[in-house]
CSV table of C-alpha atoms in Angstrom, one decimal:
chain,number,residue,atom,x,y,z
A,29,MET,CA,-33.5,19.7,-29.4
A,30,LEU,CA,-30.5,18.9,-31.3
A,31,THR,CA,-31.7,21.0,-34.3
A,32,ILE,CA,-32.6,23.8,-31.9
A,33,LEU,CA,-29.1,23.8,-30.7
A,34,GLU,CA,-27.8,23.5,-34.2
A,35,LYS,CA,-30.0,26.5,-35.3
A,36,ALA,CA,-28.7,28.2,-32.3
A,37,ALA,CA,-25.3,27.7,-33.0
A,38,ALA,CA,-25.5,28.8,-36.6
A,39,ASP,CA,-27.2,31.8,-35.5
A,40,THR,CA,-24.3,32.7,-33.4
A,41,SER,CA,-21.5,32.2,-35.8
A,42,LYS,CA,-23.7,34.0,-38.3
A,43,ALA,CA,-24.0,37.0,-35.8
A,44,LEU,CA,-20.1,36.7,-35.1
A,45,ALA,CA,-19.6,36.6,-38.9
A,46,ASP,CA,-21.6,39.9,-39.5
A,47,THR,CA,-19.9,41.5,-36.6
A,48,ALA,CA,-16.6,40.6,-38.1
A,49,ALA,CA,-17.5,41.7,-41.4
A,50,VAL,CA,-18.7,45.2,-40.0
A,51,ALA,CA,-15.9,45.4,-38.0
A,52,SER,CA,-13.5,45.0,-41.1
A,53,HIS,CA,-15.5,47.3,-43.0
A,54,GLY,CA,-15.2,49.9,-40.4
A,55,ALA,CA,-11.4,49.4,-40.5
A,56,GLY,CA,-11.2,50.3,-44.0
A,57,GLU,CA,-8.8,47.2,-44.9
A,58,HIS,CA,-9.1,44.5,-47.1
A,59,GLY,CA,-12.8,43.9,-47.9
A,60,GLU,CA,-12.4,40.3,-47.0
A,61,LYS,CA,-15.1,38.8,-45.0
A,62,PHE,CA,-14.0,36.3,-42.0
A,63,GLU,CA,-15.8,33.5,-41.8
A,64,PHE,CA,-16.1,32.2,-38.2
A,65,SER,CA,-17.5,29.0,-38.9
A,66,HIS,CA,-13.8,28.1,-40.4
A,67,LEU,CA,-12.6,28.0,-36.8
A,68,LEU,CA,-15.6,25.5,-36.0
A,69,ASP,CA,-14.5,23.1,-38.8
A,70,HIS,CA,-11.6,22.3,-36.2
A,71,ILE,CA,-14.2,20.6,-33.7
A,72,LYS,CA,-16.7,19.3,-36.9
A,73,ASP,CA,-16.1,15.8,-37.9
A,74,GLY,CA,-15.2,15.2,-41.4
A,75,ARG,CA,-13.4,13.3,-44.3
A,76,GLU,CA,-9.9,15.0,-44.0
A,77,VAL,CA,-7.0,14.4,-41.3
A,78,GLU,CA,-4.7,17.4,-41.1
A,79,ILE,CA,-1.2,16.6,-40.8
A,80,PRO,CA,1.7,19.3,-40.7
A,81,PHE,CA,1.9,21.0,-44.4
A,82,GLY,CA,-1.3,19.5,-45.9
A,83,HIS,CA,-4.1,17.0,-45.1
A,84,PHE,CA,-5.0,13.5,-46.4
A,85,GLU,CA,-8.4,12.3,-47.5
A,86,LEU,CA,-9.8,9.3,-45.8
A,87,PRO,CA,-11.2,6.4,-47.8
A,88,HIS,CA,-15.0,6.1,-48.7
A,89,ILE,CA,-16.9,2.8,-48.1
A,90,ALA,CA,-20.3,2.2,-49.4
A,91,PRO,CA,-23.0,2.0,-46.9
A,92,VAL,CA,-24.2,-1.1,-45.4
A,93,ASN,CA,-27.7,-2.3,-44.5
A,94,ILE,CA,-27.7,-3.4,-40.8
A,95,GLY,CA,-31.3,-4.3,-39.8
A,96,GLY,CA,-33.1,-2.1,-42.3
A,97,MET,CA,-30.7,1.0,-41.3
A,98,VAL,CA,-28.6,2.4,-44.0
A,99,ILE,CA,-25.5,3.1,-42.2
A,100,ASP,CA,-22.6,4.7,-43.8
A,101,LEU,CA,-19.4,3.2,-42.1
A,102,SER,CA,-16.7,5.2,-43.9
A,103,PRO,CA,-14.1,6.4,-41.2
A,104,THR,CA,-14.3,9.9,-40.5
A,105,LYS,CA,-11.7,12.4,-38.9
A,106,HIS,CA,-13.0,11.2,-35.3
A,107,VAL,CA,-12.6,7.6,-36.5
A,108,PHE,CA,-9.2,8.2,-37.2
A,109,PHE,CA,-8.3,9.7,-34.0
A,110,LEU,CA,-10.6,7.3,-32.1
A,111,ALA,CA,-8.4,4.6,-33.6
A,112,LEU,CA,-5.3,6.3,-33.1
A,113,SER,CA,-6.2,6.7,-29.5
A,114,ALA,CA,-6.9,3.1,-28.9
A,115,LEU,CA,-3.8,2.4,-30.4
A,116,LEU,CA,-1.6,4.5,-28.3
A,117,LEU,CA,-3.6,3.3,-25.5
A,118,VAL,CA,-2.8,-0.2,-26.1
A,119,VAL,CA,1.0,0.6,-26.6
A,120,VAL,CA,1.0,2.4,-23.0
A,121,ALA,CA,-0.8,-0.3,-21.5
A,122,LEU,CA,1.1,-3.2,-22.9
A,123,TYR,CA,4.3,-1.6,-22.3
A,124,ALA,CA,3.5,-1.0,-18.5
A,125,ALA,CA,2.2,-4.3,-18.3
A,126,SER,CA,5.5,-5.8,-19.6
A,127,ARG,CA,7.2,-3.8,-16.8
A,128,TYR,CA,5.4,-6.3,-14.1
A,129,LYS,CA,7.5,-9.1,-15.5
A,130,LYS,CA,10.6,-8.0,-14.5
A,131,SER,CA,9.7,-6.8,-10.9
A,132,LEU,CA,6.7,-6.1,-8.8
A,133,VAL,CA,7.9,-2.4,-8.4
A,134,PRO,CA,7.1,-0.5,-11.4
A,135,SER,CA,8.9,2.6,-12.2
A,136,GLY,CA,8.9,5.5,-14.6
A,137,LEU,CA,5.6,5.4,-17.1
A,138,ALA,CA,4.4,2.1,-15.6
A,139,ASN,CA,4.5,3.8,-12.0
A,140,ALA,CA,2.4,6.8,-13.4
A,141,PHE,CA,0.0,4.1,-15.1
A,142,GLU,CA,-0.3,2.1,-11.9
A,143,SER,CA,-1.4,5.1,-9.9
A,144,LEU,CA,-4.3,5.7,-12.1
A,145,VAL,CA,-5.1,2.1,-12.2
A,146,LEU,CA,-5.2,1.8,-8.2
A,147,PHE,CA,-7.1,4.9,-8.3
A,148,ILE,CA,-9.9,3.5,-10.4
A,149,ARG,CA,-10.0,0.1,-8.7
A,150,ASP,CA,-9.5,1.2,-4.8
A,151,GLU,CA,-11.1,4.9,-5.2
A,152,VAL,CA,-13.8,4.3,-7.8
A,153,ALA,CA,-14.6,0.7,-8.4
A,154,ILE,CA,-14.7,-0.8,-4.7
A,155,PRO,CA,-16.2,2.3,-3.1
A,156,ASN,CA,-19.0,2.2,-5.1
A,157,MET,CA,-19.7,-1.3,-6.0
A,158,GLY,CA,-18.2,-3.4,-3.4
A,159,LYS,CA,-16.2,-6.5,-3.6
A,160,GLY,CA,-18.4,-7.6,-6.2
A,161,GLY,CA,-17.5,-4.7,-8.4
A,162,VAL,CA,-14.0,-6.2,-8.8
A,163,ARG,CA,-14.8,-7.8,-12.1
A,164,TYR,CA,-16.1,-5.0,-13.5
A,165,VAL,CA,-12.7,-3.2,-13.2
A,166,PRO,CA,-11.3,-3.9,-16.4
A,167,TYR,CA,-14.1,-2.1,-18.0
A,168,LEU,CA,-14.0,0.7,-16.0
A,169,LEU,CA,-10.4,1.0,-16.5
A,170,THR,CA,-10.8,0.8,-20.3
A,171,THR,CA,-13.3,3.6,-19.9
A,172,PHE,CA,-11.7,5.7,-18.2
A,173,PHE,CA,-8.1,5.6,-19.9
A,174,PHE,CA,-10.1,5.4,-23.4
A,175,ILE,CA,-11.7,8.8,-22.8
A,176,LEU,CA,-8.7,10.0,-21.3
A,177,MET,CA,-6.4,9.3,-24.3
A,178,MET,CA,-9.3,10.6,-26.5
A,179,ASN,CA,-9.5,13.8,-24.6
A,180,VAL,CA,-5.9,14.2,-24.5
A,181,ILE,CA,-5.4,14.0,-28.2
A,182,GLY,CA,-7.5,16.9,-29.0
A,183,LEU,CA,-5.2,18.9,-27.3
A,184,VAL,CA,-2.3,17.8,-29.2
A,185,PRO,CA,-1.7,19.9,-32.5
A,186,PHE,CA,-3.3,18.8,-35.5
A,187,GLY,CA,-5.4,16.3,-33.2
A,188,ALA,CA,-9.1,16.1,-33.0
A,189,THR,CA,-11.2,15.4,-30.0
A,190,PRO,CA,-13.3,12.3,-30.9
A,191,THR,CA,-14.8,12.8,-27.2
A,192,GLY,CA,-16.2,16.3,-28.5
A,193,ASN,CA,-18.3,14.4,-30.8
A,194,ILE,CA,-21.8,13.4,-29.5
A,195,ALA,CA,-21.8,10.0,-31.6
A,196,VAL,CA,-18.6,8.9,-30.0
A,197,THR,CA,-20.1,9.9,-26.5
A,198,ALA,CA,-23.3,8.2,-27.3
A,199,GLY,CA,-21.4,5.0,-28.1
A,200,LEU,CA,-19.8,4.8,-25.1
A,201,ALA,CA,-22.8,5.7,-23.0
A,202,ILE,CA,-24.9,2.8,-24.7
A,203,ILE,CA,-22.2,0.5,-23.5
A,204,ALA,CA,-22.3,2.3,-20.1
A,205,PHE,CA,-26.3,1.4,-20.4
A,206,PHE,CA,-25.5,-2.2,-21.0
A,207,MET,CA,-22.9,-2.4,-18.4
A,208,ILE,CA,-25.3,-1.0,-15.9
A,209,GLN,CA,-28.3,-3.3,-16.7
A,210,ILE,CA,-25.9,-6.3,-16.9
A,211,SER,CA,-24.3,-5.7,-13.6
A,212,ALA,CA,-27.8,-5.2,-11.8
A,213,ILE,CA,-29.3,-8.3,-13.5
A,214,ARG,CA,-26.1,-10.5,-12.7
A,215,ALA,CA,-26.2,-9.3,-9.1
A,216,GLN,CA,-29.7,-9.5,-7.9
A,217,GLY,CA,-31.5,-11.8,-10.6
A,218,PHE,CA,-33.7,-11.1,-13.3
A,219,GLY,CA,-36.8,-11.2,-11.2
A,220,HIS,CA,-35.6,-8.7,-8.4
A,221,TYR,CA,-34.5,-6.5,-11.6
A,222,LEU,CA,-37.7,-6.2,-12.9
A,223,ALA,CA,-39.3,-5.9,-9.4
A,224,HIS,CA,-37.1,-2.9,-9.0
A,225,LEU,CA,-38.5,-1.5,-11.9
A,226,THR,CA,-41.9,-1.2,-10.2
A,227,GLY,CA,-40.2,0.9,-7.4
A,228,GLY,CA,-41.7,-1.3,-4.5
A,229,VAL,CA,-44.9,0.5,-4.9
A,230,HIS,CA,-48.7,-0.8,-4.8
A,231,TRP,CA,-49.7,-2.4,-7.9
A,232,LEU,CA,-52.3,0.1,-8.8
A,233,LEU,CA,-49.6,2.7,-9.1
A,234,TRP,CA,-47.2,0.3,-11.5
A,235,PRO,CA,-48.7,2.1,-14.7
A,236,ILE,CA,-47.1,5.4,-13.3
A,237,MET,CA,-44.1,4.0,-11.6
A,238,VAL,CA,-42.8,1.7,-14.2
A,239,PRO,CA,-42.6,4.0,-17.1
A,240,ILE,CA,-40.8,6.5,-14.7
A,241,GLU,CA,-38.2,3.7,-13.6
A,242,ILE,CA,-37.8,2.8,-17.0
A,243,LEU,CA,-37.1,6.5,-18.3
A,244,GLY,CA,-34.8,6.7,-15.3
A,245,LEU,CA,-32.6,3.7,-16.9
A,246,PHE,CA,-32.0,6.0,-19.9
A,247,THR,CA,-31.7,9.1,-18.4
A,248,LYS,CA,-28.6,8.4,-16.5
A,249,PRO,CA,-26.4,7.0,-19.6
A,250,PHE,CA,-28.0,10.0,-21.6
A,251,ALA,CA,-26.4,12.5,-18.8
A,252,LEU,CA,-23.1,10.6,-19.2
A,253,CYS,CA,-23.2,11.2,-22.9
A,254,ILE,CA,-24.1,14.8,-22.9
A,255,ARG,CA,-21.9,15.5,-20.0
A,256,LEU,CA,-18.8,14.5,-21.8
A,257,PHE,CA,-19.6,15.8,-25.1
A,258,ALA,CA,-20.3,19.2,-24.0
A,259,ASN,CA,-17.2,19.5,-21.6
A,260,MET,CA,-15.1,18.7,-24.5
A,261,THR,CA,-16.7,20.8,-26.8
A,262,GLY,CA,-16.9,23.8,-24.6
A,263,GLY,CA,-13.2,24.0,-23.9
A,264,HIS,CA,-12.4,23.9,-27.7
A,265,ILE,CA,-15.1,26.5,-28.6
A,266,VAL,CA,-13.6,29.0,-25.9
A,267,ILE,CA,-10.4,28.3,-27.2
A,268,LEU,CA,-11.3,29.1,-30.8
A,269,SER,CA,-13.4,32.3,-30.0
A,270,LEU,CA,-10.3,33.6,-28.3
A,271,ILE,CA,-8.4,32.7,-31.3
A,272,GLY,CA,-11.0,33.9,-33.4
A,273,LEU,CA,-10.8,37.4,-31.8
A,274,ILE,CA,-7.7,38.1,-33.4
A,275,PHE,CA,-9.0,37.5,-36.6
A,276,LEU,CA,-11.9,39.3,-35.8
A,277,PHE,CA,-10.7,42.5,-34.8
A,278,ARG,CA,-7.9,42.2,-37.7
A,279,SER,CA,-5.3,43.5,-34.8
A,280,PHE,CA,-1.9,42.4,-33.3
A,281,VAL,CA,-3.0,44.1,-30.0
A,282,VAL,CA,-5.4,41.6,-29.4
A,283,ALA,CA,-3.2,38.7,-30.0
A,284,PRO,CA,-1.0,38.5,-26.8
A,285,VAL,CA,-4.6,38.7,-24.7
A,286,SER,CA,-6.0,35.9,-26.6
A,287,VAL,CA,-3.2,34.0,-26.7
A,288,LEU,CA,-2.5,34.1,-22.8
A,289,PHE,CA,-6.0,33.4,-22.3
A,290,ALA,CA,-6.2,30.4,-24.9
A,291,LEU,CA,-3.1,29.1,-23.0
A,292,GLY,CA,-4.8,29.3,-19.6
A,293,ILE,CA,-8.1,27.7,-20.9
A,294,ASN,CA,-5.8,24.7,-22.9
A,295,MET,CA,-4.3,24.1,-19.3
A,296,LEU,CA,-7.9,23.9,-18.1
A,297,GLU,CA,-8.7,21.8,-20.6
A,298,LEU,CA,-6.0,19.6,-19.7
A,299,PHE,CA,-7.4,19.2,-16.2
A,300,VAL,CA,-10.6,19.0,-17.7
A,301,ALA,CA,-9.7,16.0,-19.7
A,302,PHE,CA,-8.6,13.9,-16.7
A,303,LEU,CA,-11.5,15.2,-14.8
A,304,GLN,CA,-14.4,14.3,-17.4
A,305,ALA,CA,-12.6,10.7,-18.0
A,306,TYR,CA,-12.9,10.4,-14.0
A,307,VAL,CA,-16.3,12.0,-13.9
A,308,PHE,CA,-17.5,9.4,-16.6
A,309,THR,CA,-15.8,6.2,-15.0
A,310,MET,CA,-17.3,7.2,-11.4
A,311,LEU,CA,-20.4,7.7,-12.3
A,312,THR,CA,-20.6,4.6,-14.5
A,313,SER,CA,-19.4,2.7,-11.6
A,314,LEU,CA,-21.9,4.5,-9.3
A,315,PHE,CA,-24.9,3.9,-11.5
A,316,MET,CA,-23.7,-0.1,-11.6
A,317,GLY,CA,-23.2,0.0,-7.7
A,318,LEU,CA,-26.8,1.4,-7.3
A,319,GLY,CA,-28.2,-1.6,-9.5
A,320,MET,CA,-26.1,-4.1,-7.6
A,321,GLN,CA,-26.8,-3.0,-4.3
A,322,SER,CA,-30.6,-2.2,-4.5
A,323,GLY,CA,-31.6,-5.9,-4.3
A,324,HIS,CA,-29.8,-5.9,-0.9
A,325,GLU,CA,-31.8,-3.2,0.5
A,326,GLU,CA,-35.1,-3.9,-1.0
A,327,HIS,CA,-36.8,-3.0,2.2
A,328,ALA,CA,-35.5,0.3,2.8
A,329,HIS,CA,-35.7,0.9,-0.7
A,330,SER,CA,-39.3,0.6,-0.9
A,331,GLU,CA,-39.8,2.4,2.3
A,332,SER,CA,-38.1,5.4,1.0
A,333,HIS,CA,-40.4,5.5,-2.2
B,24,MET,CA,-21.9,19.9,-35.3
B,25,PHE,CA,-24.7,18.4,-33.3
B,26,GLU,CA,-25.8,15.7,-36.0
B,27,VAL,CA,-25.4,12.4,-34.6
B,28,ASN,CA,-23.6,10.0,-37.3
B,29,PRO,CA,-24.7,6.5,-36.6
B,30,GLY,CA,-21.6,5.3,-38.3
B,31,LEU,CA,-19.5,6.9,-35.6
B,32,ILE,CA,-21.3,5.1,-32.8
B,33,ILE,CA,-20.6,1.9,-34.3
B,34,TRP,CA,-17.2,2.5,-34.9
B,35,THR,CA,-17.0,3.8,-31.2
B,36,MET,CA,-18.6,0.9,-29.7
B,37,ILE,CA,-16.4,-1.6,-32.1
B,38,THR,CA,-13.2,0.2,-30.9
B,39,PHE,CA,-14.2,-0.1,-27.5
B,40,GLY,CA,-15.1,-3.6,-27.7
B,41,VAL,CA,-11.7,-4.7,-29.3
B,42,LEU,CA,-9.8,-2.4,-26.6
B,43,VAL,CA,-11.7,-4.1,-24.0
B,44,LEU,CA,-10.6,-7.7,-25.2
B,45,ILE,CA,-6.8,-6.9,-26.0
B,46,LEU,CA,-6.3,-4.8,-22.8
B,47,GLY,CA,-8.5,-6.9,-20.5
B,48,LYS,CA,-6.2,-10.1,-21.7
B,49,PHE,CA,-3.0,-8.5,-22.0
B,50,ALA,CA,-2.8,-5.3,-19.9
B,51,TRP,CA,-5.5,-5.1,-16.7
B,52,LYS,CA,-5.3,-9.1,-16.0
B,53,PRO,CA,-1.4,-8.8,-15.8
B,54,ILE,CA,-1.4,-5.4,-13.9
B,55,LEU,CA,-4.3,-6.2,-11.5
B,56,LYS,CA,-2.6,-9.8,-11.0
B,57,ALA,CA,0.7,-8.3,-10.0
B,58,LEU,CA,-0.8,-5.6,-7.9
B,59,ASP,CA,-2.5,-8.2,-6.1
B,60,GLU,CA,0.5,-10.3,-5.7
B,61,ARG,CA,2.3,-7.5,-4.5
B,62,GLU,CA,-0.3,-6.7,-1.9
B,63,GLU,CA,-0.2,-10.3,-0.6
B,64,LYS,CA,3.3,-9.9,-0.4
B,65,ILE,CA,3.3,-6.7,1.6
B,66,ARG,CA,0.6,-8.1,3.7
B,67,SER,CA,2.5,-11.4,4.4
B,68,ALA,CA,5.8,-9.5,5.1
B,69,ILE,CA,3.9,-7.4,7.6
B,70,GLU,CA,2.1,-10.2,8.9
B,71,GLN,CA,5.8,-12.4,9.3
B,72,ALA,CA,7.3,-9.0,10.7
B,73,ASP,CA,4.4,-9.0,13.3
B,74,LYS,CA,4.9,-12.6,14.1
B,75,ALA,CA,8.7,-12.0,14.5
B,76,ARG,CA,7.8,-8.9,16.8
B,77,ALA,CA,5.4,-11.1,19.1
B,78,GLU,CA,8.1,-14.1,19.3
B,79,ALA,CA,11.0,-11.9,20.3
B,80,ALA,CA,8.7,-10.2,22.8
B,81,GLN,CA,7.7,-13.6,24.0
B,82,LEU,CA,11.5,-14.6,24.1
B,83,LEU,CA,12.4,-11.4,25.9
B,84,LYS,CA,9.7,-12.2,28.7
B,85,GLN,CA,10.9,-15.5,28.6
B,86,ASN,CA,14.3,-14.3,29.3
B,87,GLU,CA,13.7,-12.1,31.8
B,88,LYS,CA,11.6,-14.9,33.7
B,89,ASN,CA,14.7,-17.1,33.3
B,90,MET,CA,16.9,-14.3,34.7
B,91,ALA,CA,14.7,-13.8,37.6
B,92,LYS,CA,14.7,-17.7,38.1
B,93,ALA,CA,18.7,-17.9,37.7
B,94,GLU,CA,18.8,-14.7,40.0
B,95,VAL,CA,16.7,-16.5,42.5
B,96,GLU,CA,18.7,-19.9,42.2
B,97,TYR,CA,22.1,-17.9,42.4
B,98,GLN,CA,20.9,-16.4,45.8
B,99,LYS,CA,20.0,-19.6,47.0
B,100,MET,CA,23.1,-21.2,46.0
B,101,MET,CA,25.2,-18.4,47.4
B,102,ARG,CA,23.4,-18.7,50.6
B,103,GLU,CA,23.9,-22.3,50.7
B,104,ALA,CA,27.5,-22.0,49.6
B,105,ARG,CA,28.2,-19.4,52.2
B,106,ALA,CA,26.4,-21.5,55.0
B,107,MET,CA,28.7,-24.4,54.0
B,108,ALA,CA,31.7,-22.4,53.8
B,109,ASP,CA,30.8,-21.1,57.3
B,110,LYS,CA,30.3,-24.7,58.7
B,111,MET,CA,33.5,-25.9,57.1
B,112,LYS,CA,35.4,-22.8,58.8
B,113,GLU,CA,34.0,-24.0,62.0
B,114,ASP,CA,34.7,-27.4,61.3
B,115,ILE,CA,38.2,-26.9,60.4
B,116,VAL,CA,38.8,-24.0,63.1
B,117,THR,CA,37.5,-26.6,65.9
B,118,LYS,CA,39.4,-29.3,64.4
B,119,ALA,CA,42.6,-27.4,64.6
B,120,ARG,CA,42.1,-25.7,67.9
B,121,LEU,CA,41.6,-29.6,69.0
B,122,GLN,CA,44.4,-30.6,67.6
B,123,ALA,CA,46.3,-27.8,68.9
B,124,GLU,CA,45.3,-28.5,72.5
B,125,GLN,CA,46.4,-32.3,71.8
B,126,GLU,CA,49.6,-31.0,70.3
B,127,LEU,CA,49.9,-28.6,73.6
B,128,LYS,CA,49.1,-31.4,75.9
B,129,ARG,CA,51.4,-33.9,74.1
B,130,ALA,CA,54.1,-31.5,74.3
B,131,ASN,CA,53.6,-30.7,78.0
B,132,GLU,CA,53.4,-34.5,78.8
B,133,GLU,CA,57.0,-34.5,77.0
B,134,ILE,CA,58.4,-31.9,78.9
B,135,GLN,CA,57.1,-33.4,82.3
B,136,ARG,CA,58.6,-36.6,81.5
B,137,ASN,CA,61.9,-34.9,80.4
B,138,LEU,CA,61.9,-32.8,83.6
B,139,GLU,CA,61.1,-36.3,85.3
B,140,ALA,CA,64.1,-37.9,83.6
B,141,ALA,CA,66.5,-35.1,84.1
B,142,LYS,CA,65.3,-35.0,87.6
B,143,HIS,CA,66.1,-38.5,88.2
B,144,GLN,CA,69.5,-38.2,86.3
B,145,LEU,CA,70.5,-35.4,88.3
B,146,ARG,CA,69.6,-37.4,91.5
B,147,SER,CA,71.6,-40.1,90.9
B,148,GLU,CA,74.6,-37.6,89.7
B,149,VAL,CA,74.4,-35.8,92.8
B,150,ALA,CA,74.5,-39.0,94.8
B,151,ASP,CA,77.5,-40.2,92.9
B,152,LEU,CA,79.1,-37.0,93.4
B,153,ALA,CA,78.4,-37.1,97.1
B,154,VAL,CA,79.7,-40.4,97.4
B,155,LYS,CA,82.9,-39.3,95.6
B,156,ALA,CA,83.1,-36.1,97.8
B,157,ALA,CA,82.9,-38.2,100.9
B,158,GLU,CA,85.5,-40.6,99.9
B,159,LYS,CA,87.8,-38.0,99.1
B,160,ILE,CA,86.9,-36.2,102.5
B,161,LEU,CA,87.2,-39.2,104.5
B,162,ASP,CA,89.9,-40.7,102.5
B,163,GLU,CA,88.6,-44.1,103.7
B,164,THR,CA,87.9,-46.7,101.4
B,165,LEU,CA,84.5,-47.6,102.1
B,166,ASP,CA,82.7,-50.1,100.5
B,167,ALA,CA,80.9,-48.3,97.8
B,168,GLN,CA,77.9,-50.5,97.6
B,169,LYS,CA,77.2,-50.1,101.2
B,170,HIS,CA,78.0,-46.3,101.3
B,171,LYS,CA,75.7,-45.6,98.2
B,172,LYS,CA,72.8,-47.4,100.2
B,173,ILE,CA,73.6,-44.9,103.1
B,174,VAL,CA,73.5,-41.9,100.9
B,175,ASP,CA,70.7,-43.0,98.8
B,176,GLY,CA,68.8,-43.6,102.3
B,177,PHE,CA,69.8,-39.9,103.4
B,178,LEU,CA,68.5,-38.4,100.3
B,179,ASN,CA,65.2,-40.2,100.1
B,180,GLN,CA,64.8,-38.6,103.7
B,181,LEU,CA,65.1,-35.3,102.0
B,182,PRO,CA,62.1,-33.6,101.3
B,183,LYS,CA,61.5,-34.1,97.7
B,184,ASN,CA,62.0,-31.0,95.4
C-alpha cells in the first residue's frame, strides 16, 4: 500500500512540475524548470538540519545488527528534532514541577502546564479507564506532551515535524500497542485476556473469531499511527502547495493570496497539533480502558457478540 | 516520504522510554502529588468549613433554646417577684394601717386622760374659787375645811358635765 501511495505522490509532483514547466514556458520568461519536489524536501527526512543561513550535517554511524536485522541507527533530521522536542519537554516539565516546591498554587507557565495535566488526568484517563487508570497517567501525560511538542516544533521556522514521519508515529503506536496489552493483562489476568480473544463464542467458531480478534488488536494502534502521521503531514503539504503556487505561477499577484491562505492553514495546524496529541492520547486511554474493563462485563460482552 | 526507516522507529521508542523515565520521576510524580495534596487540602478545608457551619448552626439553635428558656424563667421570676411585691405591699399597708390605728387609739386615750385630768383640775379650782368668793361675800371666817366639804358636797350633787 505504501508503494502505491509513494507512486501516487511521485505522479502528483511530476504532474505539478510539468504544469509549472508549461506555465513558465508559456510565460516565456527564464527557461528554468520549477521543481515542486524541492518543496517536499521540507517534510522529508534527511541527513541535514537547516539552521538560519545554512545547514549542518548529522554524523553517520555504522549500521548495527539487531536480531539478524541490519538497522541504520544514524541520526536523521527527524531524530534531531525528536530529541530536541524531548529535551524542551524535559526543561518545561521540570520547570513546572519545580514551581510546586514553593507553593501548591502555580502561576504562569506552570499554571498552563497544570491545566493540560489536569485535563489528561481528569477528562481523559479517569473517564476512560476508571480509578485503576491512575497508574497509567504518567504514560499518557508523556505521550500527550511528547506528541504535542513534536507537532508544534514543526511549525517553528527551520523546524521539522517528527510526527509527520510514519516511522515516528509507528514507534509511538508500537508503545501504545504494548501498553494496551499490558494494561489489559494486568487488569484481568492472562487467562481472561486470552479468553477475551475468543470473543466468547462457541468453540467451533474459534478458528474464525481468534484471528479476527488478534487482527483487531493490531488495527487499533495502526489507526493511531496512520491518523497522526496523515494529519501532521497533510497540513504541511497544504501549506507547501499554497507557497508552491507562487513559484508555479511566477507571479507576485498570487503571493498575497497564497500567504494569507498559508497563514490560515498554519493557525489551523496549531489547533491540529493540540487536537491530534489529544486524539492519540484519548484513543490510547480508551483502548486501554476497553481492555481493562472487558473482564468485568464478560457476560454482557459475550451476549453482544 | 512514505518509506519507513526502522532506525527512526527505534530512536522514537528509545527517546520515549527515556522521556517516560525522566518525566515520570522528576515531573509527573511531583506534579501529580502536588495536585493530590492540593485537592486533599481543598477537600479538608471544605469539610472543616461545613463542620464549622454545622457547629455554628447547632450553637445558634442551642442559643435560641437557651434564650427561650431564659425568657420563660424571666417571666416566671417576674411573676413571682410581682406576687412577692404585692404581698409585701399588702403586708406593709396592713401593718401601717394597724399601727396608725393603734397610734390613733393611743392618742385618743391620751386626749381622754388629759381631758379627764383637766376636768378634775378645773373642778377643784372652781371649788377653791367658789370658796374664796363665798368667804369674800360672807366676810365671815369659816373653817375652811368644813366649808370645802359643804361646797364639794354641793358640787357633787350637781349633774356631771
